[in-house]
Amino acid sequence: MPTSLLLILSTVPDRETAAALARMLVESKLAACVNLVPQITAIYEWQGRLEESDEVLLLIKTTKYNYSAVESALRAQHPYELPEILAVPVDQGLPGYLDWVERCTNTDNS
């Protein structure tokens, strides 16, 4: 059964940036939790060149009602010219955890 939850993925260049973004999102109640996955390597094409860089992946747990605000907050604080911001709908999960995410985030704009 579909839920109102989203898992938003974003990458940043270092742990300090990741932690600052995570704290901002949780403190502002735009996310219930943000996991930081360190030491990933991205290989991509940018402006006609093959690039490779070390990054930190953010796994942002929020609701679809918060997507626009999360995107705006990330874009305002993100160091990349074109940040990765991908939202994946959560179709299922442990009911208690799903409820916790709902309670921890602002869903008044539904």
PDB file of C-alpha atoms in Angstrom:
ATOM      1  CA  MET A   1       0.000   0.000   0.000  1.00  0.00           C
ATOM      2  CA  PRO A   2       1.471   3.378  -0.994  1.00  0.00           C
ATOM      3  CA  THR A   3       2.417   5.811   1.752  1.00  0.00           C
ATOM      4  CA  SER A   4       3.060   9.548   1.811  1.00  0.00           C
ATOM      5  CA  LEU A   5       6.749   8.951   2.535  1.00  0.00           C
ATOM      6  CA  LEU A   6       9.686   9.767   0.288  1.00  0.00           C
ATOM      7  CA  LEU A   7      13.321   8.776   0.383  1.00  0.00           C
ATOM      8  CA  ILE A   8      15.292  11.668  -1.087  1.00  0.00           C
ATOM      9  CA  LEU A   9      18.843  11.033  -2.274  1.00  0.00           C
ATOM     10  CA  SER A  10      21.449  13.739  -2.601  1.00  0.00           C
ATOM     11  CA  THR A  11      25.245  13.731  -2.775  1.00  0.00           C
ATOM     12  CA  VAL A  12      27.718  16.289  -1.468  1.00  0.00           C
ATOM     13  CA  PRO A  13      31.518  16.581  -1.611  1.00  0.00           C
ATOM     14  CA  ASP A  14      32.325  16.003   2.090  1.00  0.00           C
ATOM     15  CA  ARG A  15      31.084  14.919   5.501  1.00  0.00           C
ATOM     16  CA  GLU A  16      30.964  18.446   6.929  1.00  0.00           C
ATOM     17  CA  THR A  17      28.594  19.605   4.200  1.00  0.00           C
ATOM     18  CA  ALA A  18      26.501  16.455   4.585  1.00  0.00           C
ATOM     19  CA  ALA A  19      26.213  16.857   8.362  1.00  0.00           C
ATOM     20  CA  ALA A  20      25.273  20.537   8.081  1.00  0.00           C
ATOM     21  CA  LEU A  21      22.537  19.795   5.538  1.00  0.00           C
ATOM     22  CA  ALA A  22      21.263  16.848   7.593  1.00  0.00           C
ATOM     23  CA  ARG A  23      21.068  18.910  10.788  1.00  0.00           C
ATOM     24  CA  MET A  24      19.285  21.740   8.988  1.00  0.00           C
ATOM     25  CA  LEU A  25      16.665  19.374   7.517  1.00  0.00           C
ATOM     26  CA  VAL A  26      15.987  17.547  10.785  1.00  0.00           C
ATOM     27  CA  GLU A  27      15.992  20.680  12.966  1.00  0.00           C
ATOM     28  CA  SER A  28      13.510  22.349  10.622  1.00  0.00           C
ATOM     29  CA  LYS A  29      11.330  19.215  10.678  1.00  0.00           C
ATOM     30  CA  LEU A  30      11.611  18.783   6.925  1.00  0.00           C
ATOM     31  CA  ALA A  31      13.093  15.317   7.510  1.00  0.00           C
ATOM     32  CA  ALA A  32      12.686  12.806  10.305  1.00  0.00           C
ATOM     33  CA  CYS A  33      16.140  11.348   9.749  1.00  0.00           C
ATOM     34  CA  VAL A  34      19.059  11.745   7.371  1.00  0.00           C
ATOM     35  CA  ASN A  35      21.643   9.002   7.008  1.00  0.00           C
ATOM     36  CA  LEU A  36      25.109   9.921   5.778  1.00  0.00           C
ATOM     37  CA  VAL A  37      26.776   7.249   3.665  1.00  0.00           C
ATOM     38  CA  PRO A  38      30.481   8.133   3.453  1.00  0.00           C
ATOM     39  CA  GLN A  39      33.111   7.358   0.890  1.00  0.00           C
ATOM     40  CA  ILE A  40      31.130   6.714  -2.251  1.00  0.00           C
ATOM     41  CA  THR A  41      32.677   7.357  -5.643  1.00  0.00           C
ATOM     42  CA  ALA A  42      30.759   9.045  -8.434  1.00  0.00           C
ATOM     43  CA  ILE A  43      31.759   8.647 -12.073  1.00  0.00           C
ATOM     44  CA  TYR A  44      29.821  10.935 -14.387  1.00  0.00           C
ATOM     45  CA  GLU A  45      30.037  13.189 -17.398  1.00  0.00           C
ATOM     46  CA  TRP A  46      29.979  16.912 -16.685  1.00  0.00           C
ATOM     47  CA  GLN A  47      30.382  19.622 -19.301  1.00  0.00           C
ATOM     48  CA  GLY A  48      31.773  17.176 -21.838  1.00  0.00           C
ATOM     49  CA  ARG A  49      34.368  15.610 -19.539  1.00  0.00           C
ATOM     50  CA  LEU A  50      34.438  12.325 -17.668  1.00  0.00           C
ATOM     51  CA  GLU A  51      34.700  13.105 -13.958  1.00  0.00           C
ATOM     52  CA  GLU A  52      35.350  11.001 -10.857  1.00  0.00           C
ATOM     53  CA  SER A  53      34.896  12.295  -7.335  1.00  0.00           C
ATOM     54  CA  ASP A  54      34.497  11.093  -3.759  1.00  0.00           C
ATOM     55  CA  GLU A  55      31.176  12.040  -2.231  1.00  0.00           C
ATOM     56  CA  VAL A  56      28.890  11.509   0.743  1.00  0.00           C
ATOM     57  CA  LEU A  57      25.353  10.264   0.058  1.00  0.00           C
ATOM     58  CA  LEU A  58      22.442  11.664   2.049  1.00  0.00           C
ATOM     59  CA  LEU A  59      19.392   9.413   2.548  1.00  0.00           C
ATOM     60  CA  ILE A  60      16.643  11.819   3.580  1.00  0.00           C
ATOM     61  CA  LYS A  61      13.430  10.412   5.080  1.00  0.00           C
ATOM     62  CA  THR A  62      10.492  12.766   4.661  1.00  0.00           C
ATOM     63  CA  THR A  63       6.991  13.010   3.194  1.00  0.00           C
ATOM     64  CA  LYS A  64       5.722  14.021  -0.214  1.00  0.00           C
ATOM     65  CA  TYR A  65       4.185  17.103   1.423  1.00  0.00           C
ATOM     66  CA  ASN A  66       7.678  18.322   2.302  1.00  0.00           C
ATOM     67  CA  TYR A  67       9.329  17.660  -1.049  1.00  0.00           C
ATOM     68  CA  SER A  68       9.221  21.247  -2.361  1.00  0.00           C
ATOM     69  CA  ALA A  69      10.562  22.662   0.896  1.00  0.00           C
ATOM     70  CA  VAL A  70      13.328  20.034   1.071  1.00  0.00           C
ATOM     71  CA  GLU A  71      14.306  20.733  -2.537  1.00  0.00           C
ATOM     72  CA  SER A  72      14.378  24.491  -1.911  1.00  0.00           C
ATOM     73  CA  ALA A  73      16.445  24.084   1.264  1.00  0.00           C
ATOM     74  CA  LEU A  74      18.932  21.787  -0.456  1.00  0.00           C
ATOM     75  CA  ARG A  75      19.285  24.054  -3.473  1.00  0.00           C
ATOM     76  CA  ALA A  76      19.858  27.085  -1.258  1.00  0.00           C
ATOM     77  CA  GLN A  77      22.608  25.414   0.788  1.00  0.00           C
ATOM     78  CA  HIS A  78      24.119  22.935  -1.692  1.00  0.00           C
ATOM     79  CA  PRO A  79      27.647  23.579  -2.996  1.00  0.00           C
ATOM     80  CA  TYR A  80      27.085  21.967  -6.415  1.00  0.00           C
ATOM     81  CA  GLU A  81      25.920  23.946  -9.447  1.00  0.00           C
ATOM     82  CA  LEU A  82      23.509  21.112 -10.284  1.00  0.00           C
ATOM     83  CA  PRO A  83      22.825  19.052  -7.151  1.00  0.00           C
ATOM     84  CA  GLU A  84      21.507  15.520  -7.251  1.00  0.00           C
ATOM     85  CA  ILE A  85      18.046  15.588  -5.688  1.00  0.00           C
ATOM     86  CA  LEU A  86      16.048  12.428  -6.392  1.00  0.00           C
ATOM     87  CA  ALA A  87      12.826  11.482  -4.624  1.00  0.00           C
ATOM     88  CA  VAL A  88      11.830   7.824  -4.410  1.00  0.00           C
ATOM     89  CA  PRO A  89       8.329   6.996  -3.147  1.00  0.00           C
ATOM     90  CA  VAL A  90       8.143   4.577  -0.228  1.00  0.00           C
ATOM     91  CA  ASP A  91       5.471   1.990  -1.002  1.00  0.00           C
ATOM     92  CA  GLN A  92       5.898  -0.131   2.112  1.00  0.00           C
ATOM     93  CA  GLY A  93       7.752  -0.205   5.404  1.00  0.00           C
ATOM     94  CA  LEU A  94       7.505  -1.069   9.056  1.00  0.00           C
ATOM     95  CA  PRO A  95       4.258   0.665  10.127  1.00  0.00           C
ATOM     96  CA  GLY A  96       5.740   2.051  13.339  1.00  0.00           C
ATOM     97  CA  TYR A  97       8.685   3.576  11.463  1.00  0.00           C
ATOM     98  CA  LEU A  98       6.425   5.075   8.805  1.00  0.00           C
ATOM     99  CA  ASP A  99       4.267   6.626  11.534  1.00  0.00           C
ATOM    100  CA  TRP A 100       7.369   8.017  13.241  1.00  0.00           C
ATOM    101  CA  VAL A 101       8.509   9.752  10.038  1.00  0.00           C
ATOM    102  CA  GLU A 102       5.025  11.264   9.658  1.00  0.00           C
ATOM    103  CA  ARG A 103       5.033  12.499  13.268  1.00  0.00           C
ATOM    104  CA  CYS A 104       8.530  14.002  13.035  1.00  0.00           C
ATOM    105  CA  THR A 105       7.865  16.029   9.890  1.00  0.00           C
ATOM    106  CA  ASN A 106       5.547  18.892   9.050  1.00  0.00           C
ATOM    107  CA  THR A 107       2.661  17.427   7.079  1.00  0.00           C
ATOM    108  CA  ASP A 108       0.213  20.262   7.721  1.00  0.00           C
ATOM    109  CA  ASN A 109       0.436  21.360   4.075  1.00  0.00           C
ATOM    110  CA  SER A 110      -1.534  18.348   2.784  1.00  0.00           C
TER     111      SER A 110
END
